[in-house]
PDB file of C-alpha atoms in Angstrom:
ATOM      1  CA  SER R   1       0.000   0.000   0.000  1.00  0.00           C
ATOM      2  CA  PHE R   2       1.063   3.599  -0.498  1.00  0.00           C
ATOM      3  CA  ASP R   3       0.105   6.371   1.948  1.00  0.00           C
ATOM      4  CA  ILE R   4       0.322  10.156   1.918  1.00  0.00           C
ATOM      5  CA  HIS R   5       0.384  12.328   5.041  1.00  0.00           C
ATOM      6  CA  TRP R   6       0.398  16.145   4.779  1.00  0.00           C
ATOM      7  CA  GLN R   7       1.079  18.306   7.795  1.00  0.00           C
ATOM      8  CA  VAL R   8      -1.170  21.295   7.139  1.00  0.00           C
ATOM      9  CA  LEU R   9      -0.368  23.287  10.301  1.00  0.00           C
ATOM     10  CA  GLN R  10       2.556  23.253  12.697  1.00  0.00           C
ATOM     11  CA  GLU R  11       1.695  23.289  16.396  1.00  0.00           C
ATOM     12  CA  SER R  12       1.913  26.772  17.881  1.00  0.00           C
ATOM     13  CA  ASP R  13       1.044  28.483  21.145  1.00  0.00           C
ATOM     14  CA  TRP R  14      -2.584  28.690  20.029  1.00  0.00           C
ATOM     15  CA  TRP R  15      -3.156  25.885  17.516  1.00  0.00           C
ATOM     16  CA  PRO R  16      -2.573  22.140  17.426  1.00  0.00           C
ATOM     17  CA  ALA R  17      -0.612  20.527  14.631  1.00  0.00           C
ATOM     18  CA  VAL R  18      -3.075  19.455  11.931  1.00  0.00           C
ATOM     19  CA  ALA R  19      -2.538  16.814   9.261  1.00  0.00           C
ATOM     20  CA  VAL R  20      -4.530  15.198   6.468  1.00  0.00           C
ATOM     21  CA  GLY R  21      -3.785  11.720   5.206  1.00  0.00           C
ATOM     22  CA  ILE R  22      -4.828   9.090   2.710  1.00  0.00           C
ATOM     23  CA  ARG R  23      -3.944   5.431   3.274  1.00  0.00           C
ATOM     24  CA  ASP R  24      -3.599   2.711   0.622  1.00  0.00           C
ATOM     25  CA  ILE R  25      -3.837   5.107  -2.314  1.00  0.00           C
ATOM     26  CA  ALA R  26      -2.613   2.740  -5.010  1.00  0.00           C
ATOM     27  CA  GLY R  27      -2.914  -0.624  -3.303  1.00  0.00           C
ATOM     28  CA  THR R  28      -5.843  -3.008  -3.322  1.00  0.00           C
ATOM     29  CA  GLY R  29      -7.929  -0.627  -1.224  1.00  0.00           C
ATOM     30  CA  ILE R  30      -8.305  -3.125   1.609  1.00  0.00           C
ATOM     31  CA  TYR R  31      -6.487  -0.723   3.940  1.00  0.00           C
ATOM     32  CA  GLY R  32      -8.062   2.365   2.363  1.00  0.00           C
ATOM     33  CA  GLY R  33      -8.936   5.205   4.677  1.00  0.00           C
ATOM     34  CA  GLU R  34      -8.554   8.927   4.999  1.00  0.00           C
ATOM     35  CA  TYR R  35      -8.221  11.160   8.022  1.00  0.00           C
ATOM     36  CA  ILE R  36      -7.963  14.656   9.380  1.00  0.00           C
ATOM     37  CA  VAL R  37      -6.085  14.709  12.674  1.00  0.00           C
ATOM     38  CA  ALA R  38      -4.885  17.242  15.230  1.00  0.00           C
ATOM     39  CA  THR R  39      -2.260  16.855  17.973  1.00  0.00           C
ATOM     40  CA  ARG R  40      -1.556  19.213  20.848  1.00  0.00           C
ATOM     41  CA  HIS R  41       1.149  18.965  23.522  1.00  0.00           C
ATOM     42  CA  PHE R  42       0.576  20.004  27.146  1.00  0.00           C
ATOM     43  CA  GLY R  43       2.342  20.262  30.481  1.00  0.00           C
ATOM     44  CA  PRO R  44       5.893  20.838  31.534  1.00  0.00           C
ATOM     45  CA  ASP R  45       8.258  20.078  28.659  1.00  0.00           C
ATOM     46  CA  ASP R  46       5.214  19.148  26.502  1.00  0.00           C
ATOM     47  CA  ARG R  47       5.294  15.582  27.869  1.00  0.00           C
ATOM     48  CA  LEU R  48       1.584  14.957  27.244  1.00  0.00           C
ATOM     49  CA  ALA R  49       0.362  14.694  23.640  1.00  0.00           C
ATOM     50  CA  VAL R  50      -3.366  14.506  22.896  1.00  0.00           C
ATOM     51  CA  THR R  51      -4.501  13.495  19.412  1.00  0.00           C
ATOM     52  CA  ALA R  52      -8.025  13.540  17.966  1.00  0.00           C
ATOM     53  CA  GLY R  53      -9.099  12.789  14.457  1.00  0.00           C
ATOM     54  CA  LEU R  54     -11.904  12.184  12.034  1.00  0.00           C
ATOM     55  CA  GLY R  55     -11.562   9.073   9.874  1.00  0.00           C
ATOM     56  CA  PHE R  56     -13.211   7.784   6.695  1.00  0.00           C
ATOM     57  CA  GLY R  57     -13.107   4.395   4.959  1.00  0.00           C
ATOM     58  CA  ARG R  58     -11.626   1.847   7.360  1.00  0.00           C
ATOM     59  CA  LEU R  59     -11.208   4.636   9.878  1.00  0.00           C
ATOM     60  CA  GLY R  60     -14.915   5.518   9.664  1.00  0.00           C
ATOM     61  CA  GLU R  61     -16.337   2.173  10.774  1.00  0.00           C
ATOM     62  CA  ARG R  62     -16.663   2.130  14.582  1.00  0.00           C
ATOM     63  CA  GLY R  63     -19.370   4.535  15.723  1.00  0.00           C
ATOM     64  CA  GLY R  64     -19.663   5.903  12.206  1.00  0.00           C
ATOM     65  CA  PHE R  65     -22.020   8.741  11.354  1.00  0.00           C
ATOM     66  CA  SER R  66     -23.099  10.492   8.161  1.00  0.00           C
ATOM     67  CA  ASN R  67     -20.387  12.249   6.227  1.00  0.00           C
ATOM     68  CA  PRO R  68     -19.973  15.750   7.724  1.00  0.00           C
ATOM     69  CA  PHE R  69     -18.866  17.151   4.357  1.00  0.00           C
ATOM     70  CA  GLY R  70     -21.954  15.870   2.537  1.00  0.00           C
ATOM     71  CA  LEU R  71     -19.824  13.827   0.133  1.00  0.00           C
ATOM     72  CA  GLY R  72     -22.237  10.894   0.075  1.00  0.00           C
ATOM     73  CA  GLU R  73     -21.721   7.158   0.154  1.00  0.00           C
ATOM     74  CA  ARG R  74     -18.387   5.467  -0.387  1.00  0.00           C
ATOM     75  CA  PRO R  75     -18.409   3.387  -3.597  1.00  0.00           C
ATOM     76  CA  ARG R  76     -17.684  -0.301  -3.176  1.00  0.00           C
ATOM     77  CA  ARG R  77     -14.052  -0.998  -3.941  1.00  0.00           C
ATOM     78  CA  ASP R  78     -12.770  -3.475  -6.485  1.00  0.00           C
ATOM     79  CA  THR R  79      -9.641  -4.834  -4.828  1.00  0.00           C
ATOM     80  CA  GLY R  80      -8.332  -6.522  -7.970  1.00  0.00           C
ATOM     81  CA  GLN R  81      -4.554  -6.640  -8.202  1.00  0.00           C
ATOM     82  CA  GLY R  82      -4.008  -3.159  -6.775  1.00  0.00           C
ATOM     83  CA  GLY R  83      -2.352  -0.237  -8.480  1.00  0.00           C
ATOM     84  CA  THR R  84      -5.581   1.671  -9.060  1.00  0.00           C
ATOM     85  CA  VAL R  85      -6.072   5.075  -7.443  1.00  0.00           C
ATOM     86  CA  ASN R  86      -9.688   5.169  -6.242  1.00  0.00           C
ATOM     87  CA  VAL R  87     -10.138   8.943  -6.035  1.00  0.00           C
ATOM     88  CA  ASP R  88     -13.930   8.503  -6.009  1.00  0.00           C
ATOM     89  CA  GLN R  89     -13.633   6.962  -2.509  1.00  0.00           C
ATOM     90  CA  PHE R  90     -11.547   9.681  -0.823  1.00  0.00           C
ATOM     91  CA  PHE R  91     -13.303  11.225   2.197  1.00  0.00           C
ATOM     92  CA  ARG R  92     -16.642   9.625   1.222  1.00  0.00           C
ATOM     93  CA  GLY R  93     -19.002   7.507   3.289  1.00  0.00           C
ATOM     94  CA  ASN R  94     -19.368   7.411   7.036  1.00  0.00           C
ATOM     95  CA  ALA R  95     -16.945   9.180   9.332  1.00  0.00           C
ATOM     96  CA  ALA R  96     -15.900   8.289  12.873  1.00  0.00           C
ATOM     97  CA  PHE R  97     -13.780   9.791  15.628  1.00  0.00           C
ATOM     98  CA  PHE R  98     -10.476   8.298  16.800  1.00  0.00           C
ATOM     99  CA  GLY R  99      -7.847   9.546  19.187  1.00  0.00           C
ATOM    100  CA  GLY R 100      -5.117   8.886  21.640  1.00  0.00           C
ATOM    101  CA  VAL R 101      -2.939  10.145  24.429  1.00  0.00           C
ATOM    102  CA  GLU R 102       0.800   9.698  24.792  1.00  0.00           C
ATOM    103  CA  TYR R 103       2.722  10.552  27.938  1.00  0.00           C
ATOM    104  CA  GLN R 104       6.502  10.784  28.021  1.00  0.00           C
ATOM    105  CA  ALA R 105       7.141   9.415  31.505  1.00  0.00           C
ATOM    106  CA  THR R 106      10.939   9.675  31.268  1.00  0.00           C
ATOM    107  CA  ASP R 107      13.407  10.737  28.609  1.00  0.00           C
ATOM    108  CA  ARG R 108      13.210   7.189  27.203  1.00  0.00           C
ATOM    109  CA  LEU R 109       9.800   5.793  28.222  1.00  0.00           C
ATOM    110  CA  ARG R 110       6.494   6.721  26.558  1.00  0.00           C
ATOM    111  CA  LEU R 111       3.051   5.403  27.536  1.00  0.00           C
ATOM    112  CA  GLN R 112       0.180   5.335  25.030  1.00  0.00           C
ATOM    113  CA  VAL R 113      -3.574   4.772  25.029  1.00  0.00           C
ATOM    114  CA  GLU R 114      -5.596   4.880  21.818  1.00  0.00           C
ATOM    115  CA  TYR R 115      -9.213   4.657  20.739  1.00  0.00           C
ATOM    116  CA  SER R 116      -9.422   3.075  17.269  1.00  0.00           C
ATOM    117  CA  SER R 117     -12.310   3.607  14.867  1.00  0.00           C
ATOM    118  CA  ASP R 118     -11.125   0.739  12.618  1.00  0.00           C
ATOM    119  CA  LEU R 119     -13.272  -2.385  13.039  1.00  0.00           C
ATOM    120  CA  TYR R 120     -10.814  -4.501  10.975  1.00  0.00           C
ATOM    121  CA  SER R 121     -13.887  -5.874   9.171  1.00  0.00           C
ATOM    122  CA  GLU R 122     -11.923  -7.674   6.468  1.00  0.00           C
ATOM    123  CA  GLU R 123      -9.580  -9.395   8.917  1.00  0.00           C
ATOM    124  CA  VAL R 124     -12.373 -10.335  11.348  1.00  0.00           C
ATOM    125  CA  SER R 125     -14.562 -11.753   8.542  1.00  0.00           C
ATOM    126  CA  ARG R 126     -11.657 -13.984   7.463  1.00  0.00           C
ATOM    127  CA  GLY R 127     -11.080 -15.163  11.042  1.00  0.00           C
ATOM    128  CA  LEU R 128      -7.619 -13.600  11.139  1.00  0.00           C
ATOM    129  CA  MET R 129      -8.224 -11.587  14.286  1.00  0.00           C
ATOM    130  CA  GLN R 130     -10.736 -10.970  17.030  1.00  0.00           C
ATOM    131  CA  ILE R 131     -11.679  -7.500  18.237  1.00  0.00           C
ATOM    132  CA  GLU R 132     -13.216  -7.105  21.687  1.00  0.00           C
ATOM    133  CA  SER R 133     -12.296  -3.506  22.435  1.00  0.00           C
ATOM    134  CA  PRO R 134     -11.557  -0.288  20.551  1.00  0.00           C
ATOM    135  CA  TRP R 135      -8.942   0.561  23.189  1.00  0.00           C
ATOM    136  CA  ASN R 136      -5.251  -0.153  22.659  1.00  0.00           C
ATOM    137  CA  PHE R 137      -2.458   0.360  25.193  1.00  0.00           C
ATOM    138  CA  GLY R 138       1.266   0.479  24.750  1.00  0.00           C
ATOM    139  CA  LEU R 139       4.630   1.595  25.926  1.00  0.00           C
ATOM    140  CA  THR R 140       7.800   2.284  24.011  1.00  0.00           C
ATOM    141  CA  TYR R 141      11.300   2.488  25.359  1.00  0.00           C
ATOM    142  CA  ASP R 142      14.050   4.306  23.485  1.00  0.00           C
ATOM    143  CA  ILE R 143      17.041   1.954  23.471  1.00  0.00           C
ATOM    144  CA  GLY R 144      19.423   4.572  22.224  1.00  0.00           C
ATOM    145  CA  ARG R 145      20.477   5.921  18.935  1.00  0.00           C
ATOM    146  CA  PHE R 146      19.443   2.862  16.918  1.00  0.00           C
ATOM    147  CA  GLY R 147      15.870   2.145  17.909  1.00  0.00           C
ATOM    148  CA  ARG R 148      12.960   1.447  20.220  1.00  0.00           C
ATOM    149  CA  LEU R 149      11.482  -1.479  22.100  1.00  0.00           C
ATOM    150  CA  GLY R 150       7.702  -1.646  22.544  1.00  0.00           C
ATOM    151  CA  ALA R 151       5.035  -3.669  24.311  1.00  0.00           C
ATOM    152  CA  HIS R 152       1.356  -3.437  23.403  1.00  0.00           C
ATOM    153  CA  TYR R 153      -2.080  -4.758  24.361  1.00  0.00           C
ATOM    154  CA  LEU R 154      -4.356  -4.463  21.328  1.00  0.00           C
ATOM    155  CA  TYR R 155      -8.071  -4.963  20.581  1.00  0.00           C
ATOM    156  CA  GLY R 156      -8.729  -6.442  24.040  1.00  0.00           C
ATOM    157  CA  THR R 157      -7.305  -9.750  22.813  1.00  0.00           C
ATOM    158  CA  THR R 158      -3.682  -9.469  21.731  1.00  0.00           C
ATOM    159  CA  PHE R 159      -0.325  -8.836  23.369  1.00  0.00           C
ATOM    160  CA  GLY R 160       2.598  -7.833  21.219  1.00  0.00           C
ATOM    161  CA  ILE R 161       6.175  -6.704  21.372  1.00  0.00           C
ATOM    162  CA  SER R 162       8.098  -4.741  18.805  1.00  0.00           C
ATOM    163  CA  LEU R 163      11.682  -3.855  18.144  1.00  0.00           C
ATOM    164  CA  SER R 164      12.336  -1.033  15.694  1.00  0.00           C
ATOM    165  CA  PHE R 165      15.744  -0.166  14.351  1.00  0.00           C
ATOM    166  CA  SER R 166      16.644   3.094  12.711  1.00  0.00           C
ATOM    167  CA  ASN R 167      19.749   4.547  11.172  1.00  0.00           C
ATOM    168  CA  ASN R 168      20.696   7.846   9.647  1.00  0.00           C
ATOM    169  CA  PRO R 169      23.314   7.264   6.926  1.00  0.00           C
ATOM    170  CA  ARG R 170      24.571  10.827   7.362  1.00  0.00           C
ATOM    171  CA  ARG R 171      25.396  10.134  11.005  1.00  0.00           C
ATOM    172  CA  GLY R 172      27.509   7.008  10.448  1.00  0.00           C
ATOM    173  CA  ALA R 173      27.663   3.932  12.645  1.00  0.00           C
TER     174      ALA R 173
END
C-alpha cells in the first residue's frame, strides 16, 4: 500500500498541529482510509500529547455517522490486483472519531492509550483476528540511537512486542 500524510499546520502556542492523510492510495484498497487529525502537547516540557481525528473508509467504521462534508456514500471498492487510485472513494461515506494520548514518563519511556475507529472488518470476517475492544495500550522504550522497544495490548485480545531499528546514513555507525 502507499500512503500520503500532509502536515497542514505546525503546532503553535494557540493551535494544534493538523494533518490530512490518505492510506492505501494505489494498493488493493483493503487498507483504504482517509483522516484529518490534530495533535496538541501540554504540560511541563510538553510531555503529554493529545490526538483527535476524524476518519473515513476503514477509519470511519466504529461509531460511524453520516459524512460531515456531505460527500455521500463510499463506492464499493474493487480490490483486484491493486495499483488503481480510487479517487472517487476519498473522504466519502461514514466518518468516525479516533484519538489517543501519549505521555513521556521519562526521557526514554512513553506510555500510550488509543481509541481506534477501525473495526478490521476484512480481517475479522476472514477469522484472522478478534476485536473485543476499541482501546489499545502500549509503551515504548528508546534503546538509544538505533531504535525502540515496545510492548502493546491491542483490541482487548492481543499482546505484542516490537523492536524497531533506525539509522541515519549521514550520522555514520
